[in-house]
Coordinates of C-alpha atoms in Angstrom, one line a residue:
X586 CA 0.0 0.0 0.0
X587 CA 1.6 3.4 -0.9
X588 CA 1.8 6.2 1.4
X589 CA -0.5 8.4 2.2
X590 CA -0.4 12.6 2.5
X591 CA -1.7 13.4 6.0
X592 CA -2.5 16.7 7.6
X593 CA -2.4 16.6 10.9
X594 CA -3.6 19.9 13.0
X595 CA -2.8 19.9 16.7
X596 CA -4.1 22.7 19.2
X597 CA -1.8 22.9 22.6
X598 CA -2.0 24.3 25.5
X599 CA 1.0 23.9 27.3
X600 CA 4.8 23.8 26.7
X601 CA 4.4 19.9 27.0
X602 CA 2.1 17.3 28.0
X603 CA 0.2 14.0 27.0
X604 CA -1.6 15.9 23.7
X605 CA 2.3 16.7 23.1
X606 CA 3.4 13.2 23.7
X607 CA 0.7 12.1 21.4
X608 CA 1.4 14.2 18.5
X609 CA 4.8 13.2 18.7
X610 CA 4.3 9.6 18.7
X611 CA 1.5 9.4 16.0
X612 CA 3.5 11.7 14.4
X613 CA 6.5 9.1 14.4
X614 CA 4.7 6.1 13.7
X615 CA 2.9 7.8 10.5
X616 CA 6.3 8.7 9.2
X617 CA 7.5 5.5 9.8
X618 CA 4.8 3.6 7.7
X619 CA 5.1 5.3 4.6
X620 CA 3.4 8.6 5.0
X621 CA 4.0 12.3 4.2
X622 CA 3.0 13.8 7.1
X623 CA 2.6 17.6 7.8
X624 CA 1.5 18.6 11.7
X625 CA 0.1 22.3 12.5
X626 CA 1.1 23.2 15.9
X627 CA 2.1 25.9 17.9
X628 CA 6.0 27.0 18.1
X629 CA 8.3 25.5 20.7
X630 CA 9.3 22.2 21.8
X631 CA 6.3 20.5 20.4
X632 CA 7.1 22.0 16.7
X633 CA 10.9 20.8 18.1
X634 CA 10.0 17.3 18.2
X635 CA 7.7 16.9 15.5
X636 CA 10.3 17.6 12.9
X637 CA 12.5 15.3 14.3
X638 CA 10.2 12.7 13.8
X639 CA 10.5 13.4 10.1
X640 CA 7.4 15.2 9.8
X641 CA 7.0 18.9 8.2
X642 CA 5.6 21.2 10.6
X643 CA 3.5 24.4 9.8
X644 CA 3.6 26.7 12.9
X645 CA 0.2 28.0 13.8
X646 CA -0.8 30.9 16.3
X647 CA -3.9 29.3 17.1
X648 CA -5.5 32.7 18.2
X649 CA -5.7 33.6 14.6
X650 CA -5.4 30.2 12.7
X651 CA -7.4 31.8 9.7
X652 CA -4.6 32.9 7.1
X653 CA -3.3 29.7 7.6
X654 CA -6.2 28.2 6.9
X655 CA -6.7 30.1 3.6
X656 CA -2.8 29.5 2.4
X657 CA -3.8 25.3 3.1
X658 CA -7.4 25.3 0.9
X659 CA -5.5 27.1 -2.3
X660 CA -2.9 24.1 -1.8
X661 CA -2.5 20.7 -2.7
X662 CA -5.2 18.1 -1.5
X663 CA -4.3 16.0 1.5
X664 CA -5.8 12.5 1.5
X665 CA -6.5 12.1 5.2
X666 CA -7.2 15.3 7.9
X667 CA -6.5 14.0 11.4
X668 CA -7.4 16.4 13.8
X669 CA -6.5 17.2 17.5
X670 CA -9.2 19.9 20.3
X671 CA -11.2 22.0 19.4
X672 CA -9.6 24.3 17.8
X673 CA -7.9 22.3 15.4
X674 CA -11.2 20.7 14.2
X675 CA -12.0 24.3 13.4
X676 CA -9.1 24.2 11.4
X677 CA -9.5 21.1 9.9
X678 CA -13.1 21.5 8.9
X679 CA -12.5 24.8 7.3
X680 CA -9.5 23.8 4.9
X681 CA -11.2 20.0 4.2
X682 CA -14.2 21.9 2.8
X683 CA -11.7 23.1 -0.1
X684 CA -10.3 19.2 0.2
X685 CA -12.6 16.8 0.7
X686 CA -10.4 14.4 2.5
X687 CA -11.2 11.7 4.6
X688 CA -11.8 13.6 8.0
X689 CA -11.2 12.0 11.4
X690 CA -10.9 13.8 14.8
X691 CA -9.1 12.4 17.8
X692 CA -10.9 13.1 21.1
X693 CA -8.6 13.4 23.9
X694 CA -10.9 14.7 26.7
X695 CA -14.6 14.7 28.4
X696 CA -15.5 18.1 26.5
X697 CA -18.5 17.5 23.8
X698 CA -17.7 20.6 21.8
X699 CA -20.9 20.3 20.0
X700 CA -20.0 17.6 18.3
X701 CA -23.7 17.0 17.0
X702 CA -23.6 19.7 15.4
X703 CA -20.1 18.9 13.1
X704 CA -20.2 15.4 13.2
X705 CA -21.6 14.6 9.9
X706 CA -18.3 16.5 8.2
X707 CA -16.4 13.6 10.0
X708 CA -15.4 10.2 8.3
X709 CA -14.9 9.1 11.9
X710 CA -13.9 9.3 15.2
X711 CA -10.8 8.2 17.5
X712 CA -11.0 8.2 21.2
X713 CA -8.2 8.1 23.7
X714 CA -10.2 5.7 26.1
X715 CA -13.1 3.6 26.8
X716 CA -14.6 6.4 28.7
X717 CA -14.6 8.6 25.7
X718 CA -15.6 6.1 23.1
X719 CA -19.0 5.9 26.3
X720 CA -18.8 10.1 25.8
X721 CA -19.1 10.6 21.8
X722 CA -21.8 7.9 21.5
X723 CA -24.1 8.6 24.6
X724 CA -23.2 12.6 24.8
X725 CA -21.7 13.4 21.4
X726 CA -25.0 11.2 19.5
X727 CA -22.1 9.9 17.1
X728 CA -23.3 6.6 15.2
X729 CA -21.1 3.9 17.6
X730 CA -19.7 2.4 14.1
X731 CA -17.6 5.3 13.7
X732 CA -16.0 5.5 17.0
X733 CA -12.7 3.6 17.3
X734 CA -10.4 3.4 20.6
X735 CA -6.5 4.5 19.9
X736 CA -5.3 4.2 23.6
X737 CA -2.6 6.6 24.8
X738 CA 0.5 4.1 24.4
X739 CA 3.7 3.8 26.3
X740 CA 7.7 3.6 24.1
X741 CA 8.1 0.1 24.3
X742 CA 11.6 0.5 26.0
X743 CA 9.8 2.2 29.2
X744 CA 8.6 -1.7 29.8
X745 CA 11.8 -3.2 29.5
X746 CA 13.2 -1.3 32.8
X747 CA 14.4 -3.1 35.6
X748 CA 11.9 -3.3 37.9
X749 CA 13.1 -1.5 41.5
X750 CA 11.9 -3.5 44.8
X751 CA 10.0 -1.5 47.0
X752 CA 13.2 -2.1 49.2
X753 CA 15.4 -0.9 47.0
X754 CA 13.5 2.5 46.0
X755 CA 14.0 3.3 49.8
X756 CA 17.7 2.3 50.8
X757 CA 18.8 5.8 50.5
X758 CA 16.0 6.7 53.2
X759 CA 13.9 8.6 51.1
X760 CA 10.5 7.9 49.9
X761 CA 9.4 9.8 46.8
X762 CA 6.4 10.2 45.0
X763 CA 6.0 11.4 42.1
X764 CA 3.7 14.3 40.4
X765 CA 3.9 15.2 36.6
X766 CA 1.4 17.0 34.9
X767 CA 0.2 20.3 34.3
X768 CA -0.3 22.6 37.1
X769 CA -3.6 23.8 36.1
X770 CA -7.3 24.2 37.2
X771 CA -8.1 21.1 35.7
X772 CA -5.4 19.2 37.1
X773 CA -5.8 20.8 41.0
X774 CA -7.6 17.9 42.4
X775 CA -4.2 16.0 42.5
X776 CA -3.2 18.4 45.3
X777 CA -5.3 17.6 48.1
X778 CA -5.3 13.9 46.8
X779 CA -1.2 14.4 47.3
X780 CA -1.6 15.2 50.5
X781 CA -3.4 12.2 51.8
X782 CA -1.2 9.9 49.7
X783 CA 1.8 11.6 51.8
X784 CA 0.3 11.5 55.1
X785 CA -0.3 7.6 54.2
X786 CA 3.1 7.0 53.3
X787 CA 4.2 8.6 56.3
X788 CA 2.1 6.6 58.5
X789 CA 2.8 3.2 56.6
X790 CA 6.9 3.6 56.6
X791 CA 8.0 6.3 59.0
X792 CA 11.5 5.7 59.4
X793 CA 12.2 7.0 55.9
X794 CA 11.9 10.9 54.2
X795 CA 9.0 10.8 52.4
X796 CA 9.4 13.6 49.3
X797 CA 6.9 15.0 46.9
X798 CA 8.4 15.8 43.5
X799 CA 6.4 17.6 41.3
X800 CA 7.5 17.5 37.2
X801 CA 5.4 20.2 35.4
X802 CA 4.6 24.0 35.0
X803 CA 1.4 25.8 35.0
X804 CA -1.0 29.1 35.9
X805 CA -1.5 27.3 39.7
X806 CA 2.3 26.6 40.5
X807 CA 2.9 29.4 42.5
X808 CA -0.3 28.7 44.4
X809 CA 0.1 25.5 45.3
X810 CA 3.8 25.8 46.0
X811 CA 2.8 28.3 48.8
X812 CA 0.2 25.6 49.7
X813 CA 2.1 22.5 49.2
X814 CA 5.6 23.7 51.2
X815 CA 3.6 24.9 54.0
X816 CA 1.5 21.7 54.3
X817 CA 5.0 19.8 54.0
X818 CA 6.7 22.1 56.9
X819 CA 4.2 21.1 59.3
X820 CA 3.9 17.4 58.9
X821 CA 8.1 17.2 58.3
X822 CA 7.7 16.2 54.6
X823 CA 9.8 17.5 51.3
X824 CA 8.3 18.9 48.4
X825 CA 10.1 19.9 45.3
X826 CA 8.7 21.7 42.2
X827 CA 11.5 20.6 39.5
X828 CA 9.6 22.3 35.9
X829 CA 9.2 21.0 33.4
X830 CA 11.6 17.8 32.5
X831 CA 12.5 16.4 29.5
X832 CA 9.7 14.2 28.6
X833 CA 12.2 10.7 28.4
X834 CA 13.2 11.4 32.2
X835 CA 9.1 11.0 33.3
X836 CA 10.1 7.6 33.0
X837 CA 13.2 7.4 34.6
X838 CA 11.6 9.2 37.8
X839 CA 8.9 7.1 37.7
X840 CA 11.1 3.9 37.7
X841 CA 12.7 4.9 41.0
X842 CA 9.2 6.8 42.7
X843 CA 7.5 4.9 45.3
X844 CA 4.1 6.3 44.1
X845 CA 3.3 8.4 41.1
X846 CA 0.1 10.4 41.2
X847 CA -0.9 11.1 37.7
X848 CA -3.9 11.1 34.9
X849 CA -4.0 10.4 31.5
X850 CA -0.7 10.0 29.8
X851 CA 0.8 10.2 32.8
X852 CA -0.5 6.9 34.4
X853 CA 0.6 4.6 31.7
X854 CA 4.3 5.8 31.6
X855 CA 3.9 5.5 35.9
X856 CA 2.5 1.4 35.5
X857 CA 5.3 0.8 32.8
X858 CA 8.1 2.5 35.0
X859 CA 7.3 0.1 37.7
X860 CA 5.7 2.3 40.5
X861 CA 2.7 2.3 42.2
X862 CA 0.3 4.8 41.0
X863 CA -2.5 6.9 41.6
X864 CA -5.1 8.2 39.3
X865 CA -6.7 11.1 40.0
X866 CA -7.8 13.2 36.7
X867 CA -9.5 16.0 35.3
X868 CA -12.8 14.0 35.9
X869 CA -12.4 11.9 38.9
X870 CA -10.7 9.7 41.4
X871 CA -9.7 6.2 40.6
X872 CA -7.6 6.2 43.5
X873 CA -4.2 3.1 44.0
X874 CA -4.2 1.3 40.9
X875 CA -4.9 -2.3 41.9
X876 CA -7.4 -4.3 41.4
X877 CA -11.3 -2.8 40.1
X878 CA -9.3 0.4 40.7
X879 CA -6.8 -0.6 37.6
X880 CA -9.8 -1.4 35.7
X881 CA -11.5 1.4 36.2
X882 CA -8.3 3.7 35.6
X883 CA -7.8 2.1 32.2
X884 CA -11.2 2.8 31.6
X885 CA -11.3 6.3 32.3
X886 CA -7.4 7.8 31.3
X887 CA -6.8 7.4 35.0
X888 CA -9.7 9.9 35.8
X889 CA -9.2 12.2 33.2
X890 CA -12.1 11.3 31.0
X891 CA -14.5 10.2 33.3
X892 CA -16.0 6.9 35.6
X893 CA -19.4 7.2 36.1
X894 CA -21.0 4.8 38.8
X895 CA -17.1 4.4 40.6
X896 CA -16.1 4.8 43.4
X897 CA -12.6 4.2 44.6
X898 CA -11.3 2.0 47.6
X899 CA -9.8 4.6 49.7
X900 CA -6.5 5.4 49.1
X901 CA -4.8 5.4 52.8
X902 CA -6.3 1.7 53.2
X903 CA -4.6 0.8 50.2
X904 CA -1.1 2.3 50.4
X905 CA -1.5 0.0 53.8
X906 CA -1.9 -2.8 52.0
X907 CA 0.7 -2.2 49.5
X908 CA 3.5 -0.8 51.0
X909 CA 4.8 -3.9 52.2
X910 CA 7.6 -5.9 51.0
X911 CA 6.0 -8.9 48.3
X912 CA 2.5 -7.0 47.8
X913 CA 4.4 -4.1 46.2
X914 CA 6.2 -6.2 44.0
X915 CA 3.1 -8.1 42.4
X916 CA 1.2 -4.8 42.1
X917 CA 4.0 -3.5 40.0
X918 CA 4.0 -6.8 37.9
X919 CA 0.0 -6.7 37.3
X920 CA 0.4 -3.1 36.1
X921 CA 2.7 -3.3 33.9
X922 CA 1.5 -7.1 32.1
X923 CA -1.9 -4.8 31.9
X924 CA 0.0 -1.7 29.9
X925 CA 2.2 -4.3 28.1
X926 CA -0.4 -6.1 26.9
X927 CA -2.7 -3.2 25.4
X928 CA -0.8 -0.1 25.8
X929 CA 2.8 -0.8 24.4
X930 CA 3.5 1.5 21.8
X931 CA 4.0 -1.3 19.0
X932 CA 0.0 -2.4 19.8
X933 CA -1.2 1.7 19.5
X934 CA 0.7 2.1 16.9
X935 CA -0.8 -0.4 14.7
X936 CA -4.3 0.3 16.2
X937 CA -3.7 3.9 14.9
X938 CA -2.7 3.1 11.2
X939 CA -5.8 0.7 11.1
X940 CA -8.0 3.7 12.4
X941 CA -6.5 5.6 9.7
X942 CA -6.0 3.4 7.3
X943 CA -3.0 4.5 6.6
X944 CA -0.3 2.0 6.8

């Protein structure tokens, strides 16, 4: 099958995060089956990485995305538009009314944008989760025949590192968990949630320094700095706000955290890395990810997207359970077998070129 010319618009929010990661990796795996593919994005690191994937990159101010969008009807016809939020579709719809390509847009959150009101322009429709595949059909009134699940997948190298023993991740006398995400109004539920996790930890092992580590920027940061160092002060814990990181070291930290308290993309790299983790999203609370808990946290994108009719064991009985020597390590094992086995990148990625049907 020859390749395939594919426009791929992608609205950001951020200097990085999971839509980033995303873009990057579908980005990647298009390339590398054949494709010409062409991503609009904002400038900066995500217009960085993109072109090292081999992709061209058109750099969009998405404020005014209009005269690009009148350069890209006058020019040659794309054969697939694969679009990314809301204000990409805007994008996308406006230039594939010149085109007339194959149109599909890839939902990556619990926000229903009026889709009923657009979708009939779309060929069809990817979602990042069971939970949002639920969303477009029973909110979005999208036929359920064109609605596809194209997980959020995880580099298949992150599953090949050693896995650190609970015993190990604590020999230097420091317990740390680990936040990355965006420090944003959407993402402030983590915080209290953070707190409770600490105390627990504290509580379960208290002959060690238990240390919060948070990897990520945002509008809230110096907020809940202020909040977080005083709350840490009082009850003699660490916090550190590191930034942004380079997205491969995520992994690295998540190898050697105790806990990592994430959502979405965040939660697969955590269960891949080999710590324990805790989903608490845009959406909702899936709490220690063990048992019905990992269930419903694959479900949902870790709470991002969504679990209606959940409700979480609570999290202080569970790091109880967990922190101990031998139920650690199989909790570690059952997370990652469940990313391994539907999340590796080498699965997405061929779940994504089928979507597309592209490669």
């Amino acid at each position: 099958m020859s390749g395939k010319r594919i426009f791929m618009p992608a609205r950001t929010v951020a200097d990085w995060g999971g839509l980033h990661e995303y873009i990057e990796g579908a980005s990647r795996s298009l390339v590398a089956a054949g494709n010409e593919v062409t991503v609009a994005c904002a400038s900066g690191l995500v217009a960085d990485r993109v072109r090292a994937t081999g992709a061209t990159v058109i750099e969009v101010d998405w404020a005014d995305w209009k005269p690009v969008g009148d350069l890209l009807r006058t020019s040659d016809r794309y054969d697939i538009v694969f679009a990314h939020a809301s204000g990409a579709r805007d994008l996308a719809l406006y230039v594939n009314e010149a085109w007339g390509a194959d149109l599909y847009v890839m939902c990556h959150g619990a926000f229903h944008d009026y889709v009923y009101t657009w979708s009939d322009k779309v060929t069809a429709f990817l979602a990042a989760s069971p939970s949002l595949v639920d969303f477009l059909v029973r909110i979005g009134k999208v036929d359920p025949w064109r609605v596809e699940m194209v997980a959020n997948g995880v580099p298949d190298h992150v599953l090949e590192m050693p896995l650190k023993t609970l015993e190990e991740k604590l020999s230097d006398g420091v317990g740390r968990i680990v936040m990355a995400s965006r420090i944003a109004q959407d993402k402030s539920a983590q915080f209290p949630v953070a707190r409770e996790v600490l105390l627990a930890c504290q509580q379960a092992i208290p002959n060690v320094k238990w240390q919060l580590d948070v990897l990520g920027d945002g509008p809230l940061r110096p907020r809940m700095e202020r909040e977080m160092g005083r709350f840490a002060a009082s009850h003699g814990l660490d916090v550190n706000f590191a930034g942004w990181v380079p997205p491969e070291e995520v992994p690295i930290r998540m190898n050697s955290a105790v806990i990592g308290l994430v959502a979405g993309m965040g939660g697969i790299r955590t269960l891949a890395a080999g710590a324990l983790c805790v989903g608490v999203g845009a959406r909702d609370n899936v709490g220690l990810q063990v048992g019905q808990n990992l269930r419903a946290g694959l479900w949902s994108n870790f709470g991002d997207h969504g679990c209606p009719q959940f409700t979480a064991t609570p999290i202080a009985d569970d790091i109880r359970t967990y922190l101990r020597t031998g139920p650690y390590e199989e909790a570690q094992q059952i997370g990652r077998l469940a990313v391994k086995r539907a999340r590796a990148a080498s699965v997405v990625d061929g779940a994504l070129l089928s979507a597309l049907q592209a490669g």
